C-alpha cells in the first residue's frame, strides 16, 4: 500500500490514521482522572447526557457516525425545500468542546461487556467504565414487500436532502414536458411526520408550484396520506385529530384512514383491500425500529429490536450500560418516541452514572409530560399541554414555531431557520419559497444501509415509467 509523505518521518495511511485516532482517544481517557463514560449517539438523548455529565470530572467520549447532530423535527422542511440541511445540523465537536468531552466519529459494531470495550466500524476500540446507548432508530417497514426498496425514508439529514432532490427533479421533468403524466406523492403513516410532510407538500403544490413551475398544472399533482389506524396523530385527543384531518383535506390532501398497505411496487402502492394508489414518490413515515446492528450486540431487546431497560434505564442484565431515547423501551412504563422523552432519559441516564460513581443507589426514571404539538401547515397546528390547555390554528402554529426555534442548537441555525421560514411563507406565491442547492454528492459518501440497494446520496431512486 502506498502512503503519502507529509513531513520528515511522518506516514499517514488510512490504517495508520485509524490507529492514531484510537490511540489518541485512549490517551485522552488516560489523562482524565475520572471514570470513562462513552456515549453512543449525538441526538437528543446523547447530547442531553453530555450536558448532565459536564463538570463531573469523568472522561466523556461522544461517538456518532456523523460529525453533526440533526434536529429531526424540521427535516420535513428540508425535504420540501424550505430550509437547507445546514439549518438543522449542528457540529458535534462544538458540543463536546463546550461540555469538556471528546468527539470520536464512528459507528458502533461490537460491545465487549466483560472487557468493557466498544469496537467501532473503523476498527478503533474505546474502553469504558459506563456506557450510554442513544443511537436512535431507523425506518420500520413491518415486513411489507417492497417497502424498503420502493419508498424513501425521512429520518436523517441525507434522507431529507435526497427526497428534496427527487421532488425537484420530478417537477422539473414535468415542467418542460419530459413527462406527460401528473405527479403522485404518497405518504405512508399518519403520525406527526406524515401529517407535517403532507400538509407542507400540499401548500407547495397550491402556492409555490404555480410560481416556480408555471408549466405544471397544480391539479395534476396529487398528495395522498395513508394511515392504517382510524385517525391521524394517535397521541392527540379526538378533537385535535379531527382538526388535523379537516385541515389536510382543505389543503387538497387525499387522506385515507383505516387503510392497510399490502405491498409497494414500482409506481404504485397496493392496498389490503385489493385496490392500488398510483405513486411516483412514496415516503415511508409509518414507524421506526432499532438498526439491525443493535440486535447483534447481544443485549436484551424487545419489540422492533429496541433495547429493554429497567426502571433506572439500565439495559436488562447489565450493570454499566444504559439506553436512552428511541432505542430504549421499558416493559413496565413505555414512553412515546419523541424528543422530550429522549432528552429526559439522556439526562437521567447520566445522573444515574454519577450516582453509581458516588456509591449511591440508582433512581427510577419518571417522565414529566410537557405536552405535544404538530403542525399541519402555515398558520395551522395542534398543541396539547398537560395542564389541559389545547390550542389549534394560528396561535398553536406560532407556539410550535417559537418552541422549535428555541430548541434548535446554535444561534446561527436559529437565525437562518427564522429567516428562511419567514421568507418561504412570505414569497411562496412569487417563486421565492423554494431553496435549491445543497446537493448530495459522492464525496465522503458512507456505505448505504442494508435495506437500500444504492446510496440515495449518490443515486436517487429512479422514477417509475410514465403512465398513459
Coordinates of C-alpha atoms in Angstrom, one line a residue:
X1 CA 0.0 0.0 0.0
X2 CA 1.3 3.4 -1.0
X3 CA 1.4 6.1 1.7
X4 CA 1.8 9.8 1.4
X5 CA 4.8 11.5 3.0
X6 CA 3.6 14.7 4.8
X7 CA 6.8 15.5 6.6
X8 CA 10.1 14.0 7.7
X9 CA 9.4 10.6 9.1
X10 CA 5.6 11.0 9.1
X11 CA 3.4 8.5 7.2
X12 CA -0.4 8.7 7.0
X13 CA -2.1 5.7 5.5
X14 CA -5.8 5.0 6.3
X15 CA -4.9 2.2 8.7
X16 CA -2.4 4.4 10.4
X17 CA -4.9 7.2 10.8
X18 CA -7.4 4.8 12.4
X19 CA -4.8 3.5 14.7
X20 CA -3.7 7.0 15.6
X21 CA -7.3 8.1 16.3
X22 CA -7.9 5.1 18.6
X23 CA -4.6 5.7 20.4
X24 CA -5.4 9.4 20.8
X25 CA -8.8 8.5 22.3
X26 CA -7.1 6.2 24.8
X27 CA -4.6 8.8 25.7
X28 CA -7.4 11.3 26.3
X29 CA -9.1 8.9 28.6
X30 CA -5.9 8.1 30.4
X31 CA -5.2 11.8 31.0
X32 CA -8.6 12.2 32.8
X33 CA -8.6 11.2 36.5
X34 CA -12.3 10.3 36.5
X35 CA -14.1 7.2 35.2
X36 CA -14.5 6.7 31.5
X37 CA -18.0 7.3 30.1
X38 CA -18.8 6.6 26.5
X39 CA -22.0 8.0 24.9
X40 CA -23.0 6.4 21.6
X41 CA -25.2 8.7 19.6
X42 CA -25.3 12.5 19.1
X43 CA -29.1 13.0 19.1
X44 CA -31.4 14.4 21.7
X45 CA -30.6 11.7 24.3
X46 CA -26.9 11.7 23.8
X47 CA -26.4 15.4 23.9
X48 CA -28.6 15.7 27.0
X49 CA -26.4 13.1 28.7
X50 CA -23.3 15.1 27.7
X51 CA -24.6 18.3 29.4
X52 CA -25.6 16.4 32.5
X53 CA -22.0 15.0 32.8
X54 CA -20.4 18.4 32.3
X55 CA -18.1 19.3 35.1
X56 CA -18.4 15.8 36.7
X57 CA -14.7 15.0 36.3
X58 CA -15.5 11.9 34.2
X59 CA -13.6 11.3 30.9
X60 CA -16.5 11.5 28.5
X61 CA -16.3 10.5 24.8
X62 CA -19.2 11.0 22.4
X63 CA -19.4 8.7 19.4
X64 CA -21.5 9.3 16.3
X65 CA -21.3 8.2 12.6
X66 CA -21.8 11.9 11.6
X67 CA -19.9 15.0 12.7
X68 CA -23.1 16.8 13.3
X69 CA -26.3 16.4 15.3
X70 CA -29.6 16.6 13.3
X71 CA -32.7 18.4 14.5
X72 CA -35.2 15.8 13.2
X73 CA -38.4 17.7 13.9
X74 CA -37.6 20.1 11.0
X75 CA -36.4 17.5 8.4
X76 CA -39.7 17.8 6.5
X77 CA -38.9 21.5 5.9
X78 CA -35.6 20.4 4.4
X79 CA -37.3 17.8 2.3
X80 CA -39.8 20.4 0.9
X81 CA -37.0 23.0 0.2
X82 CA -37.9 25.4 2.9
X83 CA -34.7 25.0 4.8
X84 CA -31.2 24.0 3.9
X85 CA -29.7 20.9 5.6
X86 CA -27.2 23.1 7.5
X87 CA -30.1 24.8 9.2
X88 CA -31.0 21.6 11.1
X89 CA -27.4 20.4 11.7
X90 CA -25.0 21.4 14.5
X91 CA -21.3 20.3 14.7
X92 CA -20.8 17.8 17.4
X93 CA -17.2 18.9 18.1
X94 CA -18.6 22.2 19.2
X95 CA -20.9 20.5 21.7
X96 CA -18.1 18.3 23.1
X97 CA -15.8 21.4 23.4
X98 CA -18.4 23.2 25.5
X99 CA -19.0 20.2 27.7
X100 CA -15.4 19.1 28.2
X101 CA -15.9 15.9 26.3
X102 CA -14.2 14.4 23.3
X103 CA -15.8 13.5 20.0
X104 CA -14.9 10.4 18.0
X105 CA -16.5 9.7 14.6
X106 CA -17.5 6.1 14.1
X107 CA -20.4 3.6 14.2
X108 CA -20.8 1.0 16.9
X109 CA -20.1 -2.5 15.8
X110 CA -19.5 -4.6 18.9
X111 CA -19.6 -4.3 22.7
X112 CA -17.3 -6.5 24.9
X113 CA -19.2 -6.3 28.1
X114 CA -16.7 -8.4 30.0
X115 CA -13.7 -6.3 29.0
X116 CA -15.8 -3.0 28.9
X117 CA -14.7 -2.1 25.4
X118 CA -16.7 -0.9 22.4
X119 CA -15.5 -1.5 18.9
X120 CA -16.3 0.9 16.1
X121 CA -16.6 0.4 12.3
X122 CA -13.2 1.9 11.7
X123 CA -11.5 -0.7 13.8
X124 CA -10.8 1.6 16.8
X125 CA -11.7 0.5 20.3
X126 CA -12.8 2.6 23.3
X127 CA -12.7 1.4 26.8
X128 CA -15.5 2.4 29.2
X129 CA -16.5 2.2 32.8
X130 CA -20.0 3.3 31.9
X131 CA -21.8 3.3 28.6
X132 CA -24.9 5.1 27.3
X133 CA -26.5 3.9 24.1
X134 CA -28.6 6.6 22.4
X135 CA -28.2 5.6 18.8
X136 CA -31.7 6.5 17.7
X137 CA -33.7 4.4 15.3
X138 CA -34.4 3.8 11.6
X139 CA -37.5 3.1 9.5
X140 CA -39.7 0.1 10.3
X141 CA -41.1 -1.5 7.2
X142 CA -43.1 -4.2 9.1
X143 CA -42.1 -6.8 6.6
X144 CA -44.3 -5.2 3.9
X145 CA -42.9 -6.4 0.5
X146 CA -41.1 -3.7 -1.5
X147 CA -41.4 -1.1 1.2
X148 CA -37.6 -0.9 1.8
X149 CA -36.8 -0.6 -1.9
X150 CA -39.7 1.4 -3.3
X151 CA -40.0 4.1 -0.7
X152 CA -37.9 6.9 0.7
X153 CA -37.5 7.4 4.5
X154 CA -37.1 10.7 6.3
X155 CA -35.2 10.0 9.5
X156 CA -31.8 11.5 8.6
X157 CA -30.4 14.7 7.1
X158 CA -29.4 12.7 4.0
X159 CA -32.9 11.3 3.7
X160 CA -34.4 14.7 3.6
X161 CA -31.9 16.1 1.1
X162 CA -32.5 13.0 -1.2
X163 CA -36.3 13.5 -1.0
X164 CA -36.0 17.2 -1.9
X165 CA -33.7 16.5 -4.9
X166 CA -36.1 13.8 -6.1
X167 CA -39.1 16.0 -5.7
X168 CA -37.4 18.9 -7.6
X169 CA -36.2 16.6 -10.3
X170 CA -39.7 15.2 -10.9
X171 CA -41.2 18.7 -11.0
X172 CA -38.5 19.9 -13.4
X173 CA -39.1 17.0 -15.8
X174 CA -42.8 17.7 -15.9
X175 CA -42.3 21.5 -16.2
X176 CA -40.6 21.1 -19.6
X177 CA -42.8 18.3 -20.9
X178 CA -40.4 15.5 -20.2
X179 CA -43.2 13.5 -18.6
X180 CA -46.8 14.0 -19.6
X181 CA -48.4 12.4 -16.5
X182 CA -49.1 14.2 -13.3
X183 CA -47.0 13.7 -10.2
X184 CA -48.4 11.5 -7.4
X185 CA -46.8 11.6 -4.0
X186 CA -47.9 9.1 -1.3
X187 CA -47.0 9.3 2.4
X188 CA -47.4 6.1 4.5
X189 CA -48.1 6.9 8.1
X190 CA -50.4 9.5 9.8
X191 CA -48.2 10.4 12.7
X192 CA -46.6 13.8 13.2
X193 CA -44.0 13.3 10.5
X194 CA -46.6 12.2 7.9
X195 CA -49.1 14.9 8.7
X196 CA -46.5 17.7 8.6
X197 CA -45.0 16.5 5.4
X198 CA -48.4 16.0 3.7
X199 CA -49.6 19.5 4.7
X200 CA -46.4 21.2 3.5
X201 CA -46.4 19.3 0.2
X202 CA -50.0 20.4 -0.4
X203 CA -49.0 24.0 0.2
X204 CA -46.0 23.6 -2.0
X205 CA -48.4 22.4 -4.8
X206 CA -51.0 25.1 -4.2
X207 CA -48.7 28.1 -3.7
X208 CA -45.2 27.5 -4.9
X209 CA -45.5 25.3 -7.9
X210 CA -47.6 27.8 -10.0
X211 CA -44.9 30.4 -9.4
X212 CA -41.8 28.3 -9.7
X213 CA -43.0 25.8 -12.3
X214 CA -45.6 27.6 -14.5
X215 CA -45.6 24.7 -17.0
X216 CA -47.2 22.4 -14.4
X217 CA -50.9 22.4 -13.7
X218 CA -51.2 22.1 -9.8
X219 CA -54.3 20.0 -10.3
X220 CA -52.1 17.2 -11.8
X221 CA -50.0 17.0 -8.6
X222 CA -51.7 14.7 -6.1
X223 CA -50.7 14.2 -2.4
X224 CA -52.1 11.1 -0.6
X225 CA -51.7 10.2 3.1
X226 CA -52.4 6.6 4.1
X227 CA -52.9 5.6 7.7
X228 CA -53.8 2.2 8.9
X229 CA -55.4 3.5 12.2
X230 CA -58.9 5.1 12.1
X231 CA -57.5 8.5 12.9
X232 CA -54.4 10.7 12.5
X233 CA -52.0 11.8 15.2
X234 CA -52.8 8.9 17.6
X235 CA -51.1 10.7 20.6
X236 CA -53.6 13.6 20.5
X237 CA -57.2 13.9 21.6
X238 CA -60.1 13.2 19.2
X239 CA -60.8 16.9 18.5
X240 CA -57.3 17.7 17.5
X241 CA -57.1 14.5 15.4
X242 CA -60.3 15.6 13.5
X243 CA -59.0 19.1 13.2
X244 CA -55.8 17.8 11.5
X245 CA -57.8 15.7 9.1
X246 CA -60.0 18.6 8.1
X247 CA -57.1 20.9 7.6
X248 CA -55.3 18.4 5.4
X249 CA -58.4 17.8 3.3
X250 CA -58.9 21.6 2.9
X251 CA -55.4 21.8 1.5
X252 CA -56.3 19.1 -1.0
X253 CA -54.6 16.1 0.6
X254 CA -56.3 12.8 -0.1
X255 CA -56.5 11.3 3.5
X256 CA -57.2 7.6 3.6
X257 CA -57.8 6.3 7.1
X258 CA -58.2 2.7 8.2
X259 CA -56.3 1.7 5.2
X260 CA -53.6 -1.0 5.3
X261 CA -50.7 -1.3 2.8
X262 CA -50.1 -4.7 1.4
X263 CA -47.2 -4.1 -0.9
X264 CA -45.1 -1.4 -2.6
X265 CA -44.5 -1.9 -6.3
X266 CA -42.8 0.4 -8.9
X267 CA -45.2 3.3 -9.4
X268 CA -48.0 2.1 -7.1
X269 CA -49.0 1.3 -3.6
X270 CA -51.0 -1.9 -3.3
X271 CA -53.6 -1.8 -0.5
X272 CA -55.0 -4.7 1.5
X273 CA -58.5 -4.3 0.0
X274 CA -57.1 -5.1 -3.5
X275 CA -57.1 -1.5 -4.8
X276 CA -54.0 0.5 -5.6
X277 CA -52.8 4.1 -5.4
X278 CA -50.6 5.4 -8.2
X279 CA -47.3 6.8 -6.6
X280 CA -44.3 8.3 -8.3
X281 CA -42.7 9.2 -4.9
X282 CA -43.6 7.2 -1.8
X283 CA -42.4 8.4 1.6
X284 CA -42.3 5.9 4.5
X285 CA -43.3 7.5 7.8
X286 CA -45.2 4.6 9.3
X287 CA -43.0 3.6 12.1
X288 CA -39.4 3.1 13.4
X289 CA -37.3 0.2 14.6
X290 CA -33.8 -0.3 16.0
X291 CA -31.0 -0.5 13.5
X292 CA -30.0 -4.1 12.6
X293 CA -26.6 -3.7 14.3
X294 CA -28.3 -3.2 17.7
X295 CA -29.7 -6.7 17.5
X296 CA -26.2 -8.1 17.1
X297 CA -24.8 -6.7 20.3
X298 CA -26.1 -9.5 22.5
X299 CA -28.1 -7.2 24.7
X300 CA -31.7 -7.7 25.7
X301 CA -34.1 -6.3 23.2
X302 CA -37.8 -6.3 22.7
X303 CA -40.4 -5.1 20.1
X304 CA -38.9 -3.7 16.9
X305 CA -35.4 -4.5 18.2
X306 CA -35.4 -1.8 20.8
X307 CA -33.3 -2.3 23.9
X308 CA -35.1 -3.4 27.0
X309 CA -34.3 -1.2 30.0
X310 CA -35.1 -1.4 33.7
X311 CA -36.7 1.3 35.8
X312 CA -33.4 3.2 36.1
X313 CA -32.7 2.9 32.3
X314 CA -30.0 0.3 32.6
X315 CA -30.2 -2.3 29.9
X316 CA -31.7 -5.5 31.3
X317 CA -28.9 -7.8 32.6
X318 CA -26.2 -5.1 32.5
X319 CA -24.9 -3.0 35.4
X320 CA -22.9 -0.4 33.5
X321 CA -24.8 0.0 30.2
X322 CA -27.7 2.5 29.9
X323 CA -30.0 3.1 27.0
X324 CA -31.9 6.4 26.3
X325 CA -34.2 7.8 23.7
X326 CA -35.9 5.9 20.9
X327 CA -33.6 3.0 21.0
X328 CA -34.8 2.1 24.5
X329 CA -38.1 0.7 25.7
X330 CA -39.3 -0.1 29.2
X331 CA -41.6 -3.2 29.5
X332 CA -43.4 -1.6 32.5
X333 CA -43.5 2.1 31.7
X334 CA -43.0 2.8 27.9
X335 CA -42.9 6.4 26.8
X336 CA -43.5 8.0 23.4
X337 CA -40.7 8.1 20.8
X338 CA -40.4 11.9 20.9
X339 CA -37.7 14.5 21.5
X340 CA -38.7 15.4 25.1
X341 CA -38.6 11.8 26.4
X342 CA -35.2 11.3 24.8
X343 CA -33.9 14.5 26.4
X344 CA -35.2 13.5 29.9
X345 CA -33.9 9.9 29.5
X346 CA -30.4 11.0 28.4
X347 CA -30.2 13.3 31.4
X348 CA -31.5 10.6 33.8
X349 CA -29.0 8.0 32.5
X350 CA -26.1 10.4 33.1
X351 CA -27.3 11.3 36.5
X352 CA -27.5 7.6 37.4
X353 CA -23.9 7.1 36.3
X354 CA -22.9 10.0 38.7
X355 CA -24.9 8.3 41.5
X356 CA -23.1 5.0 40.8
X357 CA -19.7 6.8 40.8
X358 CA -20.6 8.3 44.2
X359 CA -21.5 4.9 45.6
X360 CA -25.3 5.6 45.7
X361 CA -28.3 3.6 44.5
X362 CA -29.8 4.5 41.2
X363 CA -33.3 6.1 41.0
X364 CA -36.3 5.2 38.9
X365 CA -36.9 7.2 35.8
X366 CA -40.2 9.2 35.7
X367 CA -41.2 11.0 32.5
X368 CA -42.5 14.6 33.0
X369 CA -45.0 15.3 30.3
X370 CA -44.5 18.8 28.9
X371 CA -47.1 18.5 26.1
X372 CA -47.1 17.6 22.4
X373 CA -47.6 19.5 19.2
X374 CA -47.7 19.0 15.5
X375 CA -48.1 21.4 12.6
X376 CA -50.3 20.9 9.6
X377 CA -49.2 23.8 7.5
X378 CA -48.9 27.6 7.5
X379 CA -50.9 29.0 10.4
X380 CA -52.3 25.6 11.3
X381 CA -51.1 23.4 14.2
X382 CA -52.3 21.5 17.2
X383 CA -50.9 21.8 20.7
X384 CA -51.8 19.8 23.9
X385 CA -50.3 20.8 27.2
X386 CA -50.5 18.6 30.4
X387 CA -52.4 21.3 32.3
X388 CA -55.4 20.8 30.0
X389 CA -54.7 23.6 27.6
X390 CA -55.4 22.8 23.9
X391 CA -54.6 25.1 21.0
X392 CA -55.4 24.9 17.4
X393 CA -54.9 27.2 14.4
X394 CA -52.6 30.2 14.2
X395 CA -51.8 30.5 17.9
X396 CA -50.8 26.9 18.0
X397 CA -48.7 27.4 14.9
X398 CA -46.9 30.3 16.5
X399 CA -46.3 28.3 19.6
X400 CA -44.9 25.4 17.5
X401 CA -42.6 27.8 15.6
X402 CA -41.3 29.5 18.7
X403 CA -40.6 26.3 20.5
X404 CA -38.7 24.8 17.6
X405 CA -36.6 27.9 17.1
X406 CA -35.8 27.9 20.8
X407 CA -34.8 24.2 20.9
X408 CA -32.5 24.4 17.8
X409 CA -28.8 24.1 18.6
X410 CA -26.8 27.2 17.7
X411 CA -27.7 30.8 17.2
X412 CA -26.8 30.7 13.5
X413 CA -29.2 27.8 13.0
X414 CA -32.0 29.7 14.8
X415 CA -31.5 32.9 12.8
X416 CA -31.2 31.0 9.5
X417 CA -34.3 29.0 10.2
X418 CA -36.3 32.1 11.2
X419 CA -35.2 33.9 8.1
X420 CA -35.7 31.0 5.7
X421 CA -39.2 30.0 7.0
X422 CA -40.3 33.7 7.1
X423 CA -39.1 34.1 3.5
X424 CA -40.8 30.9 2.5
X425 CA -44.2 31.9 3.8
X426 CA -43.9 35.5 2.5
X427 CA -42.7 34.7 -1.0
X428 CA -44.1 31.3 -2.0
X429 CA -46.6 32.9 -4.4
X430 CA -43.8 34.8 -6.1
X431 CA -41.4 31.8 -6.6
X432 CA -39.1 32.6 -3.7
X433 CA -40.1 29.9 -1.3
X434 CA -38.0 27.0 -2.7
X435 CA -34.4 26.6 -1.7
X436 CA -32.1 24.9 -4.3
X437 CA -28.6 23.6 -4.0
X438 CA -27.0 21.7 -1.1
X439 CA -26.9 18.6 -3.4
X440 CA -25.9 15.2 -2.1
X441 CA -22.5 14.3 -3.7
X442 CA -20.4 11.3 -3.9
X443 CA -17.6 12.9 -1.9
X444 CA -17.4 11.4 1.5
X445 CA -20.4 9.1 0.9
X446 CA -20.7 6.4 3.5
X447 CA -22.0 2.9 2.8
X448 CA -25.7 2.6 2.3
X449 CA -27.9 0.8 4.8
X450 CA -28.6 -2.8 4.1
X451 CA -32.2 -2.1 3.1
X452 CA -31.3 0.3 0.4
X453 CA -29.9 -1.0 -2.9
X454 CA -28.0 2.1 -3.8
X455 CA -26.9 5.0 -1.6
X456 CA -29.5 7.7 -2.1
X457 CA -26.9 10.4 -1.6
X458 CA -25.2 9.2 -4.7
X459 CA -28.0 7.7 -6.8
X460 CA -31.6 9.0 -6.3
X461 CA -34.2 6.2 -6.9
X462 CA -35.2 6.0 -10.5
X463 CA -38.8 7.2 -11.1
X464 CA -41.4 4.8 -12.5
X465 CA -42.2 4.7 -16.2
X466 CA -44.7 7.4 -17.3
X467 CA -48.3 6.4 -17.1
X468 CA -50.5 7.0 -20.1

